[in-house]
XYZ file of C-alpha atoms in Angstrom:
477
model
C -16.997 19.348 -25.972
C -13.296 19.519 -26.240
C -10.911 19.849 -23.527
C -9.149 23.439 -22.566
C -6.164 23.430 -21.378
C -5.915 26.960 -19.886
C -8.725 26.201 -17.288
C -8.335 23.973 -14.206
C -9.872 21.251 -12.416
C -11.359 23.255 -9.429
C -14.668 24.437 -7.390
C -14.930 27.105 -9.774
C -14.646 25.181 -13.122
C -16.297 21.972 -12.166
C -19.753 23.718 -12.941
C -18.658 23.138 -16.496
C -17.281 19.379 -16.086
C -20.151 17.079 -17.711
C -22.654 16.298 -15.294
C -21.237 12.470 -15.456
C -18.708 13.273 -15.036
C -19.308 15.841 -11.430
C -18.845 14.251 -8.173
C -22.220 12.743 -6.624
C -21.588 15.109 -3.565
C -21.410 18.659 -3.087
C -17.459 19.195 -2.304
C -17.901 22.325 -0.042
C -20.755 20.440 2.102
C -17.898 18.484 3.564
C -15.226 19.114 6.533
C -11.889 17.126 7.352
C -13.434 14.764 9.444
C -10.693 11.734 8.290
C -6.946 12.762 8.101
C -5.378 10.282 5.612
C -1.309 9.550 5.565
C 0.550 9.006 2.511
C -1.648 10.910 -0.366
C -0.722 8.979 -3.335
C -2.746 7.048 -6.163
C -3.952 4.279 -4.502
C -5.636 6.255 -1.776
C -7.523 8.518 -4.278
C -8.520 5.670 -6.692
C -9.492 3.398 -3.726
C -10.456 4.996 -0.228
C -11.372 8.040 -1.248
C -13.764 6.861 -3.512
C -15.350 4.322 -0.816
C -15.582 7.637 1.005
C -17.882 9.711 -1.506
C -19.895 6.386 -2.142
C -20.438 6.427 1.631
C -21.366 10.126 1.763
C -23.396 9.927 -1.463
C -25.559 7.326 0.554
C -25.729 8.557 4.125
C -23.984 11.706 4.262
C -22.210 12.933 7.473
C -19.799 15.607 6.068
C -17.021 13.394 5.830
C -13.982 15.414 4.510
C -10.561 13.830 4.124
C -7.219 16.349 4.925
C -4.653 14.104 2.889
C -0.823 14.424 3.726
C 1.828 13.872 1.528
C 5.611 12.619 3.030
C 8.123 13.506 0.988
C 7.314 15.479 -2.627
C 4.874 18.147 -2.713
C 4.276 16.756 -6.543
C 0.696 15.943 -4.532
C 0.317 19.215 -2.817
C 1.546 21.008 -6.374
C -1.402 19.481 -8.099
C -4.076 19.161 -6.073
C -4.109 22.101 -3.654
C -4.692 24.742 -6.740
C -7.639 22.358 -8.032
C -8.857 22.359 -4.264
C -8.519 19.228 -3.318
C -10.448 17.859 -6.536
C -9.272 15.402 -9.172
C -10.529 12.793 -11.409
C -10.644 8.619 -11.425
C -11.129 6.445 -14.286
C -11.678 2.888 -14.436
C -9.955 0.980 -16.911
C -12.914 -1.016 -18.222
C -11.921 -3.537 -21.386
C -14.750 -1.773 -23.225
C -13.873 1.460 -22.582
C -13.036 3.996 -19.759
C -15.281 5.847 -17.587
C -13.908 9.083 -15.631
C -15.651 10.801 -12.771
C -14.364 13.697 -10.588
C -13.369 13.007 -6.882
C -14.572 15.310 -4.247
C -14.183 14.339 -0.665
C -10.199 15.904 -0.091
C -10.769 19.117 1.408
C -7.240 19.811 1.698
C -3.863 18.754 0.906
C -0.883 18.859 3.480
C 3.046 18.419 3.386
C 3.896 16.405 6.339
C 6.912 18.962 7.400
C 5.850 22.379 5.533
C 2.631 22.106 7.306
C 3.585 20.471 10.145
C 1.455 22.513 12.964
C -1.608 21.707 10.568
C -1.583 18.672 10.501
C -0.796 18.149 14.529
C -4.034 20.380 15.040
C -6.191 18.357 12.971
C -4.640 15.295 14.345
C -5.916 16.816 17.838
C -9.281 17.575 16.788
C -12.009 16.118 17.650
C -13.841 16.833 14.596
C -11.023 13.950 13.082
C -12.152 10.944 14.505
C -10.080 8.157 11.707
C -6.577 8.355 10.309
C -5.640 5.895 7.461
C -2.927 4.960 5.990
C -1.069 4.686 2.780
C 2.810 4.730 2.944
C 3.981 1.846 1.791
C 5.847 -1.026 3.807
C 8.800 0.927 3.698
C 7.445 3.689 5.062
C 6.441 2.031 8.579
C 10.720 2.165 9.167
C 10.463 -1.324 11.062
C 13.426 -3.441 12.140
C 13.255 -6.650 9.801
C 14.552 -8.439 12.237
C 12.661 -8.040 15.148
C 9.473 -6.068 12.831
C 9.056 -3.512 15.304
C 10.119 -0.072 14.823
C 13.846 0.684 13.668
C 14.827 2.968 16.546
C 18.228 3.590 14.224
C 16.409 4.680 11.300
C 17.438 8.235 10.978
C 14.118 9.718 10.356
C 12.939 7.950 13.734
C 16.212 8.813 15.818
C 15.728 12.527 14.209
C 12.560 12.515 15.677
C 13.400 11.300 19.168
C 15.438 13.905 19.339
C 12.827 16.529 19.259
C 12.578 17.575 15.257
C 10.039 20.199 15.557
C 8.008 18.736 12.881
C 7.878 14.280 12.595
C 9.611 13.386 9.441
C 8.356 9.405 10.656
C 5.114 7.818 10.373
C 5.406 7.032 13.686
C 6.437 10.140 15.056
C 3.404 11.734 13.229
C 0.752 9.618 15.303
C 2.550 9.321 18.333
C 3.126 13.238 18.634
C -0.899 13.511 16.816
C -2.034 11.204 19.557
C -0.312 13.236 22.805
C -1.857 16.682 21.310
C -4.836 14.735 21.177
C -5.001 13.750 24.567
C -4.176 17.074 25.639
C -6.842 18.644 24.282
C -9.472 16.391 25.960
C -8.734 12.516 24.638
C -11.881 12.145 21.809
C -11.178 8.756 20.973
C -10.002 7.730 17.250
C -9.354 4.990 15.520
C -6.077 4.400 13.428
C -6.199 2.300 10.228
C -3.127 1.073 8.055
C -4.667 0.277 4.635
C -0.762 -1.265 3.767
C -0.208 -4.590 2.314
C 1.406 -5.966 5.542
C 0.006 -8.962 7.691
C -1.538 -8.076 11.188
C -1.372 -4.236 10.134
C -3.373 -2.951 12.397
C -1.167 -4.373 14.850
C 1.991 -3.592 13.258
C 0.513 -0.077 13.507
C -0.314 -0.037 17.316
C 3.136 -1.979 17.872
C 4.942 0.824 16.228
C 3.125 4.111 17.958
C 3.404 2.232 21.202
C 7.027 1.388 21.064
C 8.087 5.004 19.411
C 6.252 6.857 22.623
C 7.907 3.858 24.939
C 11.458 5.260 23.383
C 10.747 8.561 23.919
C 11.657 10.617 27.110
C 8.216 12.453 28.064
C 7.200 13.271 31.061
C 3.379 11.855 29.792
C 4.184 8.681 28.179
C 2.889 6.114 30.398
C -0.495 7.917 30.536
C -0.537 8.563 27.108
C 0.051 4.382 26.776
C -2.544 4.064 29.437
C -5.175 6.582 27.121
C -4.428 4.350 23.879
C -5.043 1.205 25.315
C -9.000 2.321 26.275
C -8.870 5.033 23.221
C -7.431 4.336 20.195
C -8.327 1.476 18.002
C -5.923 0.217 15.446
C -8.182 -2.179 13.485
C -6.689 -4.458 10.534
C -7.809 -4.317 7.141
C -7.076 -5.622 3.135
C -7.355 -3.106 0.253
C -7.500 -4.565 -3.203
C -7.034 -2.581 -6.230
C -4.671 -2.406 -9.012
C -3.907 1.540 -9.817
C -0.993 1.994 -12.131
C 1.438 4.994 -12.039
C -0.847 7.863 -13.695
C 0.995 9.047 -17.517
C 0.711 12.083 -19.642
C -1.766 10.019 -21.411
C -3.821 9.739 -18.981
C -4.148 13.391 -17.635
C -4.761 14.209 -21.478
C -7.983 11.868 -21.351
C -8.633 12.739 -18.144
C -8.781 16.442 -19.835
C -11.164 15.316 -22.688
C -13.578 13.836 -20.748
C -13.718 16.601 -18.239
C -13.134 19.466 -20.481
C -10.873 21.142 -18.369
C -7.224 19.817 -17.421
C -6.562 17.355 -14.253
C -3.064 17.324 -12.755
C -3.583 14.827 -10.276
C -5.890 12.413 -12.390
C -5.401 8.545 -11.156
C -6.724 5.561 -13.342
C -7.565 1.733 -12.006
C -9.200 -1.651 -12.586
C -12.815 -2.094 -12.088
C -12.555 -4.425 -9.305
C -12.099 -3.123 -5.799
C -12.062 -4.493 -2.518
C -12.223 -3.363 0.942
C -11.937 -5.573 4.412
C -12.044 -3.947 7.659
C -11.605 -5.392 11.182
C -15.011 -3.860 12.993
C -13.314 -2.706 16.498
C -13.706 1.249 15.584
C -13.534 3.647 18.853
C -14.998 6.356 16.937
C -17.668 7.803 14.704
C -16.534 6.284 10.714
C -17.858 6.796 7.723
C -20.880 4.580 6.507
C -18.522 2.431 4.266
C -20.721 -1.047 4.376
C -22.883 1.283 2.406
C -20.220 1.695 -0.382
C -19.780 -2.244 -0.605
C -17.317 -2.355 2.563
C -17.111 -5.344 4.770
C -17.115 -5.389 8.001
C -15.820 -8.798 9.861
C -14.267 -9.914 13.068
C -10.722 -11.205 11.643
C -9.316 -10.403 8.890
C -6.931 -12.393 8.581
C -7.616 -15.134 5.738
C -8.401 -12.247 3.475
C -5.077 -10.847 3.736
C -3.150 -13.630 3.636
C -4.890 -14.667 0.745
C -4.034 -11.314 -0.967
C -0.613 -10.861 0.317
C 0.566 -14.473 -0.663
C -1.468 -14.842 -3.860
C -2.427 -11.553 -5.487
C 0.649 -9.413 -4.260
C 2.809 -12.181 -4.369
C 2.091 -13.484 -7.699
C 2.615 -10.021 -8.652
C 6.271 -9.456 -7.197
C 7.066 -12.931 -9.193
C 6.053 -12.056 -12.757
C 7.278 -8.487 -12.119
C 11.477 -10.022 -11.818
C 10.417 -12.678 -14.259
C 9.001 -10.681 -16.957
C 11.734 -7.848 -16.388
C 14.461 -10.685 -17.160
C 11.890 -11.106 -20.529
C 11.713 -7.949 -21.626
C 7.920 -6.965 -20.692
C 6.875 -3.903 -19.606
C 3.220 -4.287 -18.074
C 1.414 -7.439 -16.202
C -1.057 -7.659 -19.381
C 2.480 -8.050 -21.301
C 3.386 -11.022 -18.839
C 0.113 -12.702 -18.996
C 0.137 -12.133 -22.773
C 3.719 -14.707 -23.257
C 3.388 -17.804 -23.230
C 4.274 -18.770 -19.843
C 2.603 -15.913 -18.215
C -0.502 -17.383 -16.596
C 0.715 -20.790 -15.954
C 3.445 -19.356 -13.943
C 0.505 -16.861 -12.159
C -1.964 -20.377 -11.672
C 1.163 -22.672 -10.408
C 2.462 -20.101 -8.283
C -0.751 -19.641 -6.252
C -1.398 -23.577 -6.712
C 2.024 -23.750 -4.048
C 1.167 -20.561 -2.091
C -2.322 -21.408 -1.293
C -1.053 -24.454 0.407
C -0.319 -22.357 3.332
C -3.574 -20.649 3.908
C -6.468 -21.509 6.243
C -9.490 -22.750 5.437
C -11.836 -19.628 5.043
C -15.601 -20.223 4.743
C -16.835 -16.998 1.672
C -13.270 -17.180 0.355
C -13.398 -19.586 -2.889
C -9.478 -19.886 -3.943
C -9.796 -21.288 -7.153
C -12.485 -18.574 -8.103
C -10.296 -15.693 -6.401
C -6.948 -17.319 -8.723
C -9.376 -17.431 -11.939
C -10.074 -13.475 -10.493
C -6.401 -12.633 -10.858
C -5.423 -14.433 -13.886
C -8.502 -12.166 -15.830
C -7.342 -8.797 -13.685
C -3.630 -8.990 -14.679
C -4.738 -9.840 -18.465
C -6.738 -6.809 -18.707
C -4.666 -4.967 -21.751
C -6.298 -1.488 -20.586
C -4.659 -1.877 -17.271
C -0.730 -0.585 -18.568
C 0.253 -1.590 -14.975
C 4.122 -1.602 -15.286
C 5.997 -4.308 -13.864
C 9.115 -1.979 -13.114
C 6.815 0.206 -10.371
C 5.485 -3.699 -8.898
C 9.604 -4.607 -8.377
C 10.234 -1.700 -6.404
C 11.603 -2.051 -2.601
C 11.471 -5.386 -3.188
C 13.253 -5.800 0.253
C 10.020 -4.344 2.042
C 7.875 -6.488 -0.052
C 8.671 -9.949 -0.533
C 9.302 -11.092 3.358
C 5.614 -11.254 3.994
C 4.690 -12.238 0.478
C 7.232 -14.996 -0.120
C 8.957 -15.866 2.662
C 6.391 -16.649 5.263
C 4.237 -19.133 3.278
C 7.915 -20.346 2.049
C 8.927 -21.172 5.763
C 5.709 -22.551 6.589
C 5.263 -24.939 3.322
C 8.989 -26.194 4.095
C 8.170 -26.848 8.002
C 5.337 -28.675 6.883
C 7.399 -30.651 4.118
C 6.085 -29.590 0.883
C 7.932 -28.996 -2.161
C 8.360 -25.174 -3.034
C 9.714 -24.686 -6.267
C 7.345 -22.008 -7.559
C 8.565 -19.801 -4.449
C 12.084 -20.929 -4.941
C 12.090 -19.635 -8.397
C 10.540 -16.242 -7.507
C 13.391 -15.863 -4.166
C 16.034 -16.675 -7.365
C 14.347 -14.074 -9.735
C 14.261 -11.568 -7.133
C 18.283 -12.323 -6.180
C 19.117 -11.902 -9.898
C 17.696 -8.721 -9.900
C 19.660 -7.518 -7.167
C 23.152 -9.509 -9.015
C 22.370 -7.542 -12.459
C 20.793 -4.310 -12.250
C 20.266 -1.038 -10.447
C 17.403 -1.234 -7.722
C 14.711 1.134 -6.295
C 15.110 -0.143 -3.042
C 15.432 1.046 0.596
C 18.438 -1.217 1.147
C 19.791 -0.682 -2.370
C 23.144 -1.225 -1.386
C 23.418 -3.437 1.193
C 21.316 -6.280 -1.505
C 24.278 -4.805 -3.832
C 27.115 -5.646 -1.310
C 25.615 -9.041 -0.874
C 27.399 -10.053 -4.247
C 30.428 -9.089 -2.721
C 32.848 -12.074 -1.883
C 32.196 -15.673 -2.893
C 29.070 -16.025 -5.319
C 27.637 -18.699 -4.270
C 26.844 -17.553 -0.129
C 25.153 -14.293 -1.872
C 21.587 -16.021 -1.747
C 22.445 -16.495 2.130
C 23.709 -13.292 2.629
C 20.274 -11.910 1.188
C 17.871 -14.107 3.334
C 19.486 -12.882 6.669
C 19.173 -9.593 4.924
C 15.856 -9.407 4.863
C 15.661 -10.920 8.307
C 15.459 -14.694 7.361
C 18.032 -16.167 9.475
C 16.082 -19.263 9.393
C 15.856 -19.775 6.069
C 19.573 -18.439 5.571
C 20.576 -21.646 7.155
C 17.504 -23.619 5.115
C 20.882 -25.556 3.248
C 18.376 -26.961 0.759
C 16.824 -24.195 -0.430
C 20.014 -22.048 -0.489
C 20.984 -24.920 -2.693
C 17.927 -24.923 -4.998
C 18.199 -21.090 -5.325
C 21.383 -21.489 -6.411
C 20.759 -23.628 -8.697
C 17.939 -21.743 -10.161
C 20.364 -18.467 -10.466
C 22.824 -20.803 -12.675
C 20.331 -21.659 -14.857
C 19.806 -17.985 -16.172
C 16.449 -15.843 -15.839
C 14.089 -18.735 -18.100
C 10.361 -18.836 -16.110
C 9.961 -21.311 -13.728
C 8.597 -24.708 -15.179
């Protein structure tokens, strides 16, 4: 069967998508039971799909309303498609694509603001998740609670009819909800941040704490017994979807798929059990369920993400495009292995957690040449990124006296960035006006920019960096 590019991904047409290829649920049998933040491709290639694997197995009716922040490039493709859209894994023999069916509707965070405070005060919705990247949590990186300056939060504050934050979202969600009788629900970031499920509570808490309603204490008083804000770790590379991959996505599902998302075969999914509400039967879809997760995110954050942040600058400076291109020089994977040789240092001793299997794990996912995962999209907001990634494990491996020249190098590559090019970045131009004045107190000025007074006045490793930055952009030895 060939593809036709006049019809649609939708209810109507997916009758005609090969049966393989159809969801393993019936997409109208479900209800928006889950309202999920921050729409993008890593939600529909990774919780989404733990979702229908859960629903497949037990059932329940568990529908996800997904909200978009900013673009309505989301809303524009999925809404006329209702809600459905296709994932392929990236297999090294091949790919396999299957249609997605547990969004039941797709919402702009400010065009359909009143929608998404009912459903956030239903009790038919009894988890939110999270995808909006670290910047979009708007936290001081000084203190790492919430940025009470940040215009979208002071806009807010002020009474903006419909929350343009994260935080204002939930916290004005959460008051509705306690209005309308207090159901209890549970709140989980799925964001590569440490603690994040605390981060998350901090950040509601302190945004209600700032505001001036007459309610506020009790609603503080009804989250404390109500809400739950457990951590978790997602795991799963999904590249930044192409034109190529919407026109395979169209040939294997004969019809066309604007909101088709692509990823690696390996997936992972950690969750803190403390929920206050009815969930989805995820341990059925390979979910698991412990009491801290803790080692498992440091472990990804420090090794997987930041392994990834490091050959993203370095290979950049080389001229590579994708992490298979990185892996593929010459230096590629003993710069990933040495790397997570010096960041592992500063992890706990985890009993299930094997290191040097999970490193051998990474080296073969980056390699994967079907994977096109571009190193540009890794490097972005590198000033949200790299605190937790690099610069905690760097502060502890330098209290404890250990060398650190693997995360030395990667602070150097990242500062070099910042010296010689344009950068997607939050903070563009404040890392920008760090170059301003004398040269060599730039790596300085960037370390108390991201918050790092600490290791600002490190006079070592300021040194070292340096040092590294005058020896031009060659990979760390």
């Amino acid at each position: 069967m060939s593809a036709n590019p006049t019809r649609r991904l939708s209810l109507a047409t997916l009758p005609g998508v090969p049966a393989e290829s159809r969801p393993p649920i019936d997409p109208r049998a479900l209800r928006p039971r889950i309202v999920h933040l921050g729409i993008g491709a890593f939600h529909r290639a990774h919780q989404a799909l733990y979702t229908q694997a859960a629903e497949a197995a037990h059932g329940g009716g568990w529908g996800i309303a997904g909200v978009t922040q900013r673009s309505r490039a989301v809303v524009d493709a999925l809404r006329p498609q209702d809600g459905l859209y296709s994932f392929t894994e990236r297999r090294p023999d091949g790919p396999a694509t299957r249609v997605v069916g547990t969004v039941t509707e797709v919402l702009h965070a400010a065009d359909d603001g009143a929608r998404l405070g009912a459903l956030l005060a239903s009790p038919e919705v009894s988890v939110v998740t999270l995808t909006v990247t670290e910047k979009g949590y708007r936290r001081d990186a000084a203190t790492g609670g919430l940025a009470l300056d940040d215009p979208l939060v002071r806009g807010d504050l002020e009474g903006r009819p419909a929350p343009a934050s994260v935080a204002g979202q939930l916290a004005a969600g959460l008051r509705a909800r306690l209005r309308a009788g207090g159901a209890p629900v549970s709140l989980v970031s799925c964001d590569n941040m440490a603690d994040n499920g605390a981060v998350l509570r901090r950040l509601v808490r302190e945004f209600i704490a700032a505001t001036g309603w007459e309610d506020r204490d009790r609603l503080l008083d009804w989250i404390t017994g109500s809400a739950a804000f457990p951590a978790t770790v997602v795991d799963r590379i999904v590249p930044a979807a192409t034109d190529a991959d919407r026109q395979a996505a169209a040939r294997a599902l004969t019809v066309a798929d604007q909101g088709a998302v692509t990823g690696e075969p390996f997936t992972q999914w950690v969750l803190q059990d403390i929920f206050a509400a009815d969930r989805p039967r995820w341990e059925e879809a390979g979910v698991r369920f412990v009491a801290d997760v803790a080692p498992y995110q440091l472990a990804k954050l420090r090794l997987l993400n930041g392994s990834h942040s490091l050959i993203a600058y370095l290979g950049l400076a080389a001229g590579c495009e994708t992490v298979a291109d990185v892996l593929a020089t010459p230096w590629g994977e003993e710069t990933v292995r040495a790397y997570c040789a010096e960041a592992a240092q500063s992890l706990p001793p985890t009993e299930g957690l094997d290191l040097p299997a999970y490193i051998d794990s990474l080296v073969d996912r980056f390699a994967n040449p079907a994977m096109h995962h571009r190193i540009q999209q890794i490097a972005m907001d590198g000033s949200q990124k790299i605190p937790e990634r690099w610069l905690a494990p760097l502060r502890e491996l330098r209290a404890a006296g250990r060398d650190t020249p693997l995360l030395t190098a990667a602070l150097a590559a990242w500062a070099r960035r910042t010296r010689d090019h344009p950068l997607d970045d939050p903070r563009a131009e404040e890392l920008r006006r760090a170059w301003d004045g004398p040269r060599s107190e730039a790596p300085r000025r960037l370390l108390r920019l991201l918050g790092a007074e600490d290791l600002a006045a490190d006079t070592a490793l300021v040194a070292s960096v340096r040092a590294e930055l005058d020896s031009g952009a060659r990979p760390p030895r």
